[in-house]
PDB file of C-alpha atoms in Angstrom:
ATOM      1  CA  MET A 159      35.892  54.854   3.451  1.00  0.00           C
ATOM      2  CA  THR A 160      34.484  58.331   2.876  1.00  0.00           C
ATOM      3  CA  GLY A 161      30.950  58.563   4.262  1.00  0.00           C
ATOM      4  CA  HIS A 162      31.118  55.350   6.329  1.00  0.00           C
ATOM      5  CA  PHE A 163      32.043  56.279   9.860  1.00  0.00           C
ATOM      6  CA  ARG A 164      32.178  54.666  13.287  1.00  0.00           C
ATOM      7  CA  LEU A 165      31.968  57.494  15.830  1.00  0.00           C
ATOM      8  CA  ASP A 166      34.187  57.008  18.849  1.00  0.00           C
ATOM      9  CA  ARG A 167      32.262  57.025  22.112  1.00  0.00           C
ATOM     10  CA  ARG A 168      33.794  60.263  23.447  1.00  0.00           C
ATOM     11  CA  THR A 169      32.942  62.221  20.286  1.00  0.00           C
ATOM     12  CA  PHE A 170      29.430  60.781  20.148  1.00  0.00           C
ATOM     13  CA  LEU A 171      28.562  61.480  23.771  1.00  0.00           C
ATOM     14  CA  GLY A 172      30.167  64.907  23.653  1.00  0.00           C
ATOM     15  CA  ALA A 173      28.085  65.862  20.633  1.00  0.00           C
ATOM     16  CA  VAL A 174      24.860  64.692  22.258  1.00  0.00           C
ATOM     17  CA  VAL A 175      25.529  66.538  25.523  1.00  0.00           C
ATOM     18  CA  ALA A 176      26.625  69.734  23.779  1.00  0.00           C
ATOM     19  CA  SER A 177      23.535  69.659  21.590  1.00  0.00           C
ATOM     20  CA  ALA A 178      21.260  69.203  24.590  1.00  0.00           C
ATOM     21  CA  VAL A 179      22.642  72.262  26.378  1.00  0.00           C
ATOM     22  CA  GLY A 180      22.961  74.400  23.257  1.00  0.00           C
ATOM     23  CA  GLY A 181      26.765  74.388  23.215  1.00  0.00           C
ATOM     24  CA  SER A 182      29.120  74.437  20.282  1.00  0.00           C
ATOM     25  CA  GLY A 183      32.240  72.282  19.893  1.00  0.00           C
ATOM     26  CA  ALA A 184      31.345  68.724  18.971  1.00  0.00           C
ATOM     27  CA  ALA A 185      27.692  69.612  18.468  1.00  0.00           C
ATOM     28  CA  SER A 186      28.628  72.205  15.882  1.00  0.00           C
ATOM     29  CA  ALA A 187      30.937  69.809  14.088  1.00  0.00           C
ATOM     30  CA  GLN A 188      28.429  66.969  14.074  1.00  0.00           C
ATOM     31  CA  GLN A 189      25.430  69.241  13.265  1.00  0.00           C
ATOM     32  CA  LYS A 190      23.251  67.656  15.969  1.00  0.00           C
ATOM     33  CA  VAL A 191      20.813  70.539  16.385  1.00  0.00           C
ATOM     34  CA  GLY A 192      17.296  69.521  15.323  1.00  0.00           C
ATOM     35  CA  GLU A 193      18.296  65.947  14.553  1.00  0.00           C
ATOM     36  CA  ARG A 194      15.676  63.204  14.978  1.00  0.00           C
ATOM     37  CA  LYS A 195      16.212  59.446  15.139  1.00  0.00           C
ATOM     38  CA  ILE A 196      13.800  56.894  13.673  1.00  0.00           C
ATOM     39  CA  ASP A 197      14.093  53.258  14.708  1.00  0.00           C
ATOM     40  CA  PRO A 198      12.888  50.380  12.501  1.00  0.00           C
ATOM     41  CA  LEU A 199       9.369  49.114  13.127  1.00  0.00           C
ATOM     42  CA  ASP A 200       7.887  45.726  12.283  1.00  0.00           C
ATOM     43  CA  LEU A 201       4.719  45.983  10.185  1.00  0.00           C
ATOM     44  CA  PRO A 202       2.015  43.348   9.552  1.00  0.00           C
ATOM     45  CA  LEU A 203       3.008  43.094   5.877  1.00  0.00           C
ATOM     46  CA  ASP A 204       6.643  42.315   6.725  1.00  0.00           C
ATOM     47  CA  LYS A 205       7.756  38.900   5.523  1.00  0.00           C
ATOM     48  CA  PRO A 206      10.527  36.722   6.988  1.00  0.00           C
ATOM     49  CA  GLY A 207      13.921  38.111   6.094  1.00  0.00           C
ATOM     50  CA  VAL A 208      12.819  41.731   5.886  1.00  0.00           C
ATOM     51  CA  TRP A 209      15.460  44.174   7.129  1.00  0.00           C
ATOM     52  CA  THR A 210      15.049  47.865   7.911  1.00  0.00           C
ATOM     53  CA  LEU A 211      17.777  50.447   8.453  1.00  0.00           C
ATOM     54  CA  ASN A 212      17.905  52.963  11.283  1.00  0.00           C
ATOM     55  CA  PHE A 213      17.485  56.556  10.119  1.00  0.00           C
ATOM     56  CA  ARG A 214      18.442  59.988  11.429  1.00  0.00           C
ATOM     57  CA  TYR A 215      17.496  63.239   9.794  1.00  0.00           C
ATOM     58  CA  LYS A 216      17.160  66.969  10.102  1.00  0.00           C
ATOM     59  CA  PRO A 217      14.162  68.780   8.600  1.00  0.00           C
ATOM     60  CA  PRO A 218      14.653  70.001   5.024  1.00  0.00           C
ATOM     61  CA  ARG A 219      16.485  73.290   4.733  1.00  0.00           C
ATOM     62  CA  ILE A 220      16.354  76.053   2.134  1.00  0.00           C
ATOM     63  CA  VAL A 221      19.607  77.521   0.829  1.00  0.00           C
ATOM     64  CA  THR A 222      20.952  79.346  -2.204  1.00  0.00           C
ATOM     65  CA  LEU A 223      23.709  77.506  -4.065  1.00  0.00           C
ATOM     66  CA  ASP A 224      25.713  77.889  -7.237  1.00  0.00           C
ATOM     67  CA  GLY A 225      23.943  75.963  -9.962  1.00  0.00           C
ATOM     68  CA  ILE A 226      23.589  75.607 -13.708  1.00  0.00           C
ATOM     69  CA  GLY A 227      20.705  77.268 -15.541  1.00  0.00           C
ATOM     70  CA  LYS A 228      18.655  75.810 -18.389  1.00  0.00           C
ATOM     71  CA  ASP A 229      20.940  77.652 -20.794  1.00  0.00           C
ATOM     72  CA  GLY A 230      23.969  75.885 -19.340  1.00  0.00           C
ATOM     73  CA  LYS A 231      25.318  79.030 -17.713  1.00  0.00           C
ATOM     74  CA  PRO A 232      26.140  79.402 -13.990  1.00  0.00           C
ATOM     75  CA  GLU A 233      23.371  80.889 -11.857  1.00  0.00           C
ATOM     76  CA  LYS A 234      22.248  81.037  -8.247  1.00  0.00           C
ATOM     77  CA  LYS A 235      19.569  78.496  -7.365  1.00  0.00           C
ATOM     78  CA  VAL A 236      17.323  78.206  -4.333  1.00  0.00           C
ATOM     79  CA  VAL A 237      17.354  74.539  -3.360  1.00  0.00           C
ATOM     80  CA  TRP A 238      15.803  72.429  -0.638  1.00  0.00           C
ATOM     81  CA  TYR A 239      17.889  69.675   0.916  1.00  0.00           C
ATOM     82  CA  MET A 240      17.562  67.097   3.666  1.00  0.00           C
ATOM     83  CA  TRP A 241      20.552  65.883   5.710  1.00  0.00           C
ATOM     84  CA  TYR A 242      20.336  62.281   6.905  1.00  0.00           C
ATOM     85  CA  GLN A 243      22.285  59.349   8.275  1.00  0.00           C
ATOM     86  CA  VAL A 244      21.598  55.636   8.093  1.00  0.00           C
ATOM     87  CA  TYR A 245      23.044  52.709   9.971  1.00  0.00           C
ATOM     88  CA  ASN A 246      22.518  48.978   9.966  1.00  0.00           C
ATOM     89  CA  LEU A 247      21.622  47.601  13.404  1.00  0.00           C
ATOM     90  CA  PRO A 248      20.340  44.036  12.895  1.00  0.00           C
ATOM     91  CA  LYS A 249      17.887  42.448  15.311  1.00  0.00           C
ATOM     92  CA  ASP A 250      20.237  39.557  16.023  1.00  0.00           C
ATOM     93  CA  ASP A 251      23.705  38.335  15.113  1.00  0.00           C
ATOM     94  CA  ARG A 252      22.332  35.930  12.511  1.00  0.00           C
ATOM     95  CA  ALA A 253      21.150  38.880  10.425  1.00  0.00           C
ATOM     96  CA  ALA A 254      24.375  40.861  10.867  1.00  0.00           C
ATOM     97  CA  GLU A 255      25.175  41.294   7.198  1.00  0.00           C
ATOM     98  CA  PRO A 256      25.830  44.360   5.037  1.00  0.00           C
ATOM     99  CA  VAL A 257      22.795  45.604   3.108  1.00  0.00           C
ATOM    100  CA  THR A 258      22.603  47.778   0.017  1.00  0.00           C
ATOM    101  CA  PHE A 259      20.828  51.108   0.432  1.00  0.00           C
ATOM    102  CA  LEU A 260      19.187  52.320  -2.802  1.00  0.00           C
ATOM    103  CA  PRO A 261      17.440  55.475  -1.612  1.00  0.00           C
ATOM    104  CA  GLU A 262      14.588  57.288  -3.301  1.00  0.00           C
ATOM    105  CA  PHE A 263      13.408  60.567  -1.765  1.00  0.00           C
ATOM    106  CA  GLU A 264      10.059  61.846  -3.045  1.00  0.00           C
ATOM    107  CA  LEU A 265       8.665  65.147  -1.764  1.00  0.00           C
ATOM    108  CA  VAL A 266       4.884  65.525  -2.160  1.00  0.00           C
ATOM    109  CA  THR A 267       3.124  68.788  -1.317  1.00  0.00           C
ATOM    110  CA  LYS A 268      -0.233  68.267   0.404  1.00  0.00           C
ATOM    111  CA  ASP A 269      -1.588  71.753  -0.278  1.00  0.00           C
ATOM    112  CA  LEU A 270      -0.412  72.170  -3.895  1.00  0.00           C
ATOM    113  CA  ASN A 271      -0.507  68.534  -5.060  1.00  0.00           C
ATOM    114  CA  THR A 272       2.952  68.545  -6.629  1.00  0.00           C
ATOM    115  CA  THR A 273       5.602  65.821  -6.647  1.00  0.00           C
ATOM    116  CA  HIS A 274       9.360  66.357  -6.575  1.00  0.00           C
ATOM    117  CA  LEU A 275      12.123  63.758  -6.877  1.00  0.00           C
ATOM    118  CA  ASP A 276      15.608  64.033  -5.433  1.00  0.00           C
ATOM    119  CA  GLU A 277      18.229  65.345  -7.873  1.00  0.00           C
ATOM    120  CA  PRO A 278      21.681  64.058  -6.827  1.00  0.00           C
ATOM    121  CA  GLN A 279      23.881  66.802  -8.287  1.00  0.00           C
ATOM    122  CA  PRO A 280      27.538  66.362  -7.210  1.00  0.00           C
ATOM    123  CA  HIS A 281      28.472  70.067  -7.425  1.00  0.00           C
ATOM    124  CA  MET A 282      25.650  70.913  -5.029  1.00  0.00           C
ATOM    125  CA  ILE A 283      26.614  68.117  -2.647  1.00  0.00           C
ATOM    126  CA  GLU A 284      30.093  69.652  -2.496  1.00  0.00           C
ATOM    127  CA  GLN A 285      28.636  73.018  -1.467  1.00  0.00           C
ATOM    128  CA  LEU A 286      26.370  71.444   1.140  1.00  0.00           C
ATOM    129  CA  ASN A 287      29.383  69.711   2.660  1.00  0.00           C
ATOM    130  CA  LYS A 288      30.781  73.116   3.551  1.00  0.00           C
ATOM    131  CA  LEU A 289      27.571  73.869   5.473  1.00  0.00           C
ATOM    132  CA  GLU A 290      27.005  70.511   7.140  1.00  0.00           C
ATOM    133  CA  ASN A 291      30.622  69.441   7.603  1.00  0.00           C
ATOM    134  CA  PRO A 292      32.445  72.747   8.258  1.00  0.00           C
ATOM    135  CA  GLN A 293      35.500  71.044   9.766  1.00  0.00           C
ATOM    136  CA  ASN A 294      35.780  68.894   6.640  1.00  0.00           C
ATOM    137  CA  HIS A 295      35.911  65.623   8.538  1.00  0.00           C
ATOM    138  CA  PRO A 296      36.608  63.015   5.837  1.00  0.00           C
ATOM    139  CA  ASN A 297      34.374  60.428   7.480  1.00  0.00           C
ATOM    140  CA  LEU A 298      31.338  62.718   7.736  1.00  0.00           C
ATOM    141  CA  THR A 299      31.305  63.720   4.093  1.00  0.00           C
ATOM    142  CA  LEU A 300      27.838  63.973   2.567  1.00  0.00           C
ATOM    143  CA  LEU A 301      27.064  61.431  -0.128  1.00  0.00           C
ATOM    144  CA  SER A 302      24.506  61.817  -2.885  1.00  0.00           C
ATOM    145  CA  THR A 303      21.723  59.251  -3.217  1.00  0.00           C
ATOM    146  CA  ILE A 304      23.728  57.681  -6.041  1.00  0.00           C
ATOM    147  CA  ALA A 305      27.092  57.611  -4.257  1.00  0.00           C
ATOM    148  CA  ILE A 306      25.610  56.210  -1.040  1.00  0.00           C
ATOM    149  CA  SER A 307      24.281  53.178  -2.928  1.00  0.00           C
ATOM    150  CA  LYS A 308      27.664  52.086  -4.268  1.00  0.00           C
ATOM    151  CA  ARG A 309      28.778  50.273  -1.113  1.00  0.00           C
ATOM    152  CA  PRO A 310      26.650  48.196   1.270  1.00  0.00           C
ATOM    153  CA  ILE A 311      25.895  49.586   4.726  1.00  0.00           C
ATOM    154  CA  PRO A 312      28.006  47.558   7.206  1.00  0.00           C
ATOM    155  CA  PRO A 313      26.311  46.103  10.297  1.00  0.00           C
ATOM    156  CA  SER A 314      26.747  47.752  13.688  1.00  0.00           C
ATOM    157  CA  LYS A 315      26.993  45.917  16.989  1.00  0.00           C
ATOM    158  CA  PRO A 316      24.225  46.517  19.553  1.00  0.00           C
ATOM    159  CA  ASP A 317      26.672  47.546  22.295  1.00  0.00           C
ATOM    160  CA  ALA A 318      28.779  49.846  20.093  1.00  0.00           C
ATOM    161  CA  ILE A 319      28.424  53.291  18.574  1.00  0.00           C
ATOM    162  CA  PRO A 320      26.636  52.935  15.203  1.00  0.00           C
ATOM    163  CA  ARG A 321      28.654  52.914  11.985  1.00  0.00           C
ATOM    164  CA  VAL A 322      26.794  55.737  10.292  1.00  0.00           C
ATOM    165  CA  VAL A 323      26.713  56.735   6.639  1.00  0.00           C
ATOM    166  CA  THR A 324      25.794  60.349   5.895  1.00  0.00           C
ATOM    167  CA  GLY A 325      23.951  61.693   2.876  1.00  0.00           C
ATOM    168  CA  ALA A 326      21.734  64.449   1.532  1.00  0.00           C
ATOM    169  CA  ALA A 327      18.675  64.546  -0.699  1.00  0.00           C
ATOM    170  CA  ILE A 328      18.323  67.625  -2.914  1.00  0.00           C
ATOM    171  CA  TRP A 329      15.289  69.181  -4.595  1.00  0.00           C
ATOM    172  CA  THR A 330      16.088  71.953  -7.062  1.00  0.00           C
ATOM    173  CA  ASP A 331      12.619  72.757  -8.439  1.00  0.00           C
ATOM    174  CA  MET A 332      10.741  73.734  -5.263  1.00  0.00           C
ATOM    175  CA  ALA A 333      11.283  77.482  -5.701  1.00  0.00           C
ATOM    176  CA  GLU A 334       9.920  77.230  -9.238  1.00  0.00           C
ATOM    177  CA  LYS A 335       7.024  74.779  -8.882  1.00  0.00           C
ATOM    178  CA  ALA A 336       5.911  74.942  -5.238  1.00  0.00           C
ATOM    179  CA  PRO A 337       7.382  78.055  -3.587  1.00  0.00           C
ATOM    180  CA  ARG A 338       4.407  78.671  -1.299  1.00  0.00           C
ATOM    181  CA  THR A 339       3.827  75.184   0.029  1.00  0.00           C
ATOM    182  CA  ASN A 340       3.142  75.048   3.755  1.00  0.00           C
ATOM    183  CA  LYS A 341       2.508  71.340   4.169  1.00  0.00           C
ATOM    184  CA  PHE A 342       4.292  68.412   2.566  1.00  0.00           C
ATOM    185  CA  SER A 343       5.567  64.884   3.119  1.00  0.00           C
ATOM    186  CA  VAL A 344       8.820  63.179   2.218  1.00  0.00           C
ATOM    187  CA  TYR A 345       8.577  59.489   1.293  1.00  0.00           C
ATOM    188  CA  ILE A 346      11.814  57.525   1.610  1.00  0.00           C
ATOM    189  CA  VAL A 347      12.115  54.193  -0.160  1.00  0.00           C
ATOM    190  CA  GLY A 348      15.157  51.941   0.129  1.00  0.00           C
ATOM    191  CA  LEU A 349      15.504  51.872   3.897  1.00  0.00           C
ATOM    192  CA  SER A 350      14.003  48.371   3.821  1.00  0.00           C
ATOM    193  CA  ASN A 351      13.667  45.454   1.429  1.00  0.00           C
ATOM    194  CA  GLY A 352      10.055  44.964   2.515  1.00  0.00           C
ATOM    195  CA  GLN A 353       7.663  44.488  -0.402  1.00  0.00           C
ATOM    196  CA  ALA A 354       4.045  43.386  -0.681  1.00  0.00           C
ATOM    197  CA  THR A 355       1.587  42.808  -3.527  1.00  0.00           C
ATOM    198  CA  GLU A 356      -2.137  43.552  -3.608  1.00  0.00           C
ATOM    199  CA  GLU A 357      -4.213  42.133  -6.465  1.00  0.00           C
ATOM    200  CA  LEU A 358      -7.179  44.163  -7.690  1.00  0.00           C
ATOM    201  CA  ARG A 359     -10.408  42.873  -9.240  1.00  0.00           C
ATOM    202  CA  THR A 360      -9.160  44.128 -12.600  1.00  0.00           C
ATOM    203  CA  GLY A 361      -6.268  41.689 -12.437  1.00  0.00           C
ATOM    204  CA  GLU A 362      -3.753  44.449 -11.874  1.00  0.00           C
ATOM    205  CA  LYS A 363      -1.327  44.124  -9.009  1.00  0.00           C
ATOM    206  CA  LEU A 364      -0.250  46.963  -6.758  1.00  0.00           C
ATOM    207  CA  ILE A 365       3.416  46.714  -5.789  1.00  0.00           C
ATOM    208  CA  LYS A 366       3.925  48.206  -2.331  1.00  0.00           C
ATOM    209  CA  ARG A 367       7.266  48.874  -0.684  1.00  0.00           C
ATOM    210  CA  LYS A 368       8.073  49.550   2.933  1.00  0.00           C
ATOM    211  CA  THR A 369       8.490  53.311   3.146  1.00  0.00           C
ATOM    212  CA  LEU A 370       9.292  55.922   5.763  1.00  0.00           C
ATOM    213  CA  GLN A 371       6.843  58.832   5.552  1.00  0.00           C
ATOM    214  CA  ILE A 372       7.781  62.089   7.285  1.00  0.00           C
ATOM    215  CA  ASN A 373       5.281  64.954   7.440  1.00  0.00           C
ATOM    216  CA  PHE A 374       6.454  68.554   7.577  1.00  0.00           C
ATOM    217  CA  VAL A 375       4.932  71.976   8.069  1.00  0.00           C
ATOM    218  CA  ARG A 376       6.302  75.297   6.904  1.00  0.00           C
ATOM    219  CA  PRO A 377       4.479  78.163   8.670  1.00  0.00           C
ATOM    220  CA  THR A 378       6.038  80.792   6.390  1.00  0.00           C
ATOM    221  CA  ASP A 379       5.980  81.224   2.614  1.00  0.00           C
ATOM    222  CA  ASP A 380       8.627  81.951   0.010  1.00  0.00           C
ATOM    223  CA  ASN A 381       8.655  85.740   0.416  1.00  0.00           C
ATOM    224  CA  ARG A 382      11.460  85.604   2.959  1.00  0.00           C
ATOM    225  CA  PRO A 383      12.784  82.030   2.983  1.00  0.00           C
ATOM    226  CA  GLN A 384      14.963  81.103   5.934  1.00  0.00           C
ATOM    227  CA  ILE A 385      17.173  78.048   6.279  1.00  0.00           C
ATOM    228  CA  VAL A 386      15.197  76.688   9.250  1.00  0.00           C
ATOM    229  CA  ASP A 387      11.645  77.498   8.092  1.00  0.00           C
ATOM    230  CA  ILE A 388      10.595  73.833   8.057  1.00  0.00           C
ATOM    231  CA  ARG A 389       9.816  71.565  11.001  1.00  0.00           C
ATOM    232  CA  PRO A 390       8.288  68.090  11.519  1.00  0.00           C
ATOM    233  CA  ASP A 391       4.493  68.136  11.719  1.00  0.00           C
ATOM    234  CA  ASP A 392       3.589  66.451  15.009  1.00  0.00           C
ATOM    235  CA  SER A 393       0.243  68.266  15.311  1.00  0.00           C
ATOM    236  CA  ASN A 394      -2.032  65.221  14.963  1.00  0.00           C
ATOM    237  CA  ALA A 395       0.364  62.288  15.322  1.00  0.00           C
ATOM    238  CA  PRO A 396       4.105  61.637  15.205  1.00  0.00           C
ATOM    239  CA  ALA A 397       5.540  63.173  12.061  1.00  0.00           C
ATOM    240  CA  GLU A 398       7.321  59.943  11.157  1.00  0.00           C
ATOM    241  CA  GLN A 399       5.573  56.693  10.290  1.00  0.00           C
ATOM    242  CA  TRP A 400       6.484  53.444   8.581  1.00  0.00           C
ATOM    243  CA  ILE A 401       4.007  52.398   5.889  1.00  0.00           C
ATOM    244  CA  TYR A 402       3.661  50.164   2.845  1.00  0.00           C
ATOM    245  CA  ARG A 403       3.163  52.547  -0.075  1.00  0.00           C
ATOM    246  CA  THR A 404       2.213  51.711  -3.640  1.00  0.00           C
ATOM    247  CA  THR A 405       5.165  52.397  -5.911  1.00  0.00           C
ATOM    248  CA  SER A 406       4.054  50.712  -9.130  1.00  0.00           C
ATOM    249  CA  VAL A 407       1.193  48.852 -10.806  1.00  0.00           C
ATOM    250  CA  ALA A 408       1.697  45.574 -12.659  1.00  0.00           C
ATOM    251  CA  LYS A 409      -0.909  44.954 -15.354  1.00  0.00           C
ATOM    252  CA  SER A 410      -2.255  41.489 -16.031  1.00  0.00           C
ATOM    253  CA  ILE A 411      -0.581  39.594 -18.863  1.00  0.00           C
ATOM    254  CA  GLY A 412      -2.488  37.755 -21.581  1.00  0.00           C
ATOM    255  CA  ALA A 413      -5.345  38.329 -23.980  1.00  0.00           C
ATOM    256  CA  PRO A 414      -8.811  38.972 -22.569  1.00  0.00           C
ATOM    257  CA  VAL A 415     -11.207  36.025 -22.503  1.00  0.00           C
ATOM    258  CA  PRO A 416     -13.556  36.317 -25.530  1.00  0.00           C
ATOM    259  CA  LYS A 417     -17.233  36.746 -24.841  1.00  0.00           C
ATOM    260  CA  PRO A 418     -19.479  33.845 -25.853  1.00  0.00           C
ATOM    261  CA  PRO A 419     -21.571  34.436 -29.022  1.00  0.00           C
ATOM    262  CA  GLY A 420     -25.193  35.303 -28.726  1.00  0.00           C
TER     263      GLY A 420
END
């Protein structure tokens, strides 16, 4: 299937070695430069049966693509995108089942206090494929956050090369709404089915979902944007952390208790 790919051992090892020594060849084809791998982590709020996918990513990049303007006419657009891969490596054979990945990528600027949601535009995904998959390998094709959710992620065996699925998140409004941001985080929901509820004194319930938070820094501004301006922010702690983040609030149901007369 397009996007679901089991790397053969020779290709995988060759890409890793070539990337480590700065070579081309397999490393260029697999786009390994700057890639980081995040393993699942058990959290105190995890309940029995919680699964978490493995995640690989490269820091968001800034490129100019062919887009559609507000007037419906073609125009060049500066977009931010984030290349990633997921794979399903269960803890034990009993949990070796396919899982559905319903990703949500939310970019939140820490210095400008803006929020940006992924916009899965197929025509932009096609253009990004030419950048990230220059040899047009059919099994490394980028999938949008919608397309990647259409088939479950198959389980990988512990002693085998992971069966990766490759995708990209796209933000098209950064140049317009937050061009000068230097510090932001990307919150990724859908990598786990972990969910927890916290009840407030008001009766409202906070719905929290297991989320991967990745912090980034961008030392430059938007005057001369470069494709590799952004890097993980490891200044105070690892840039990546698993958390339970509030995603919605459930209000209490029912009429309020009437006050006694008097």
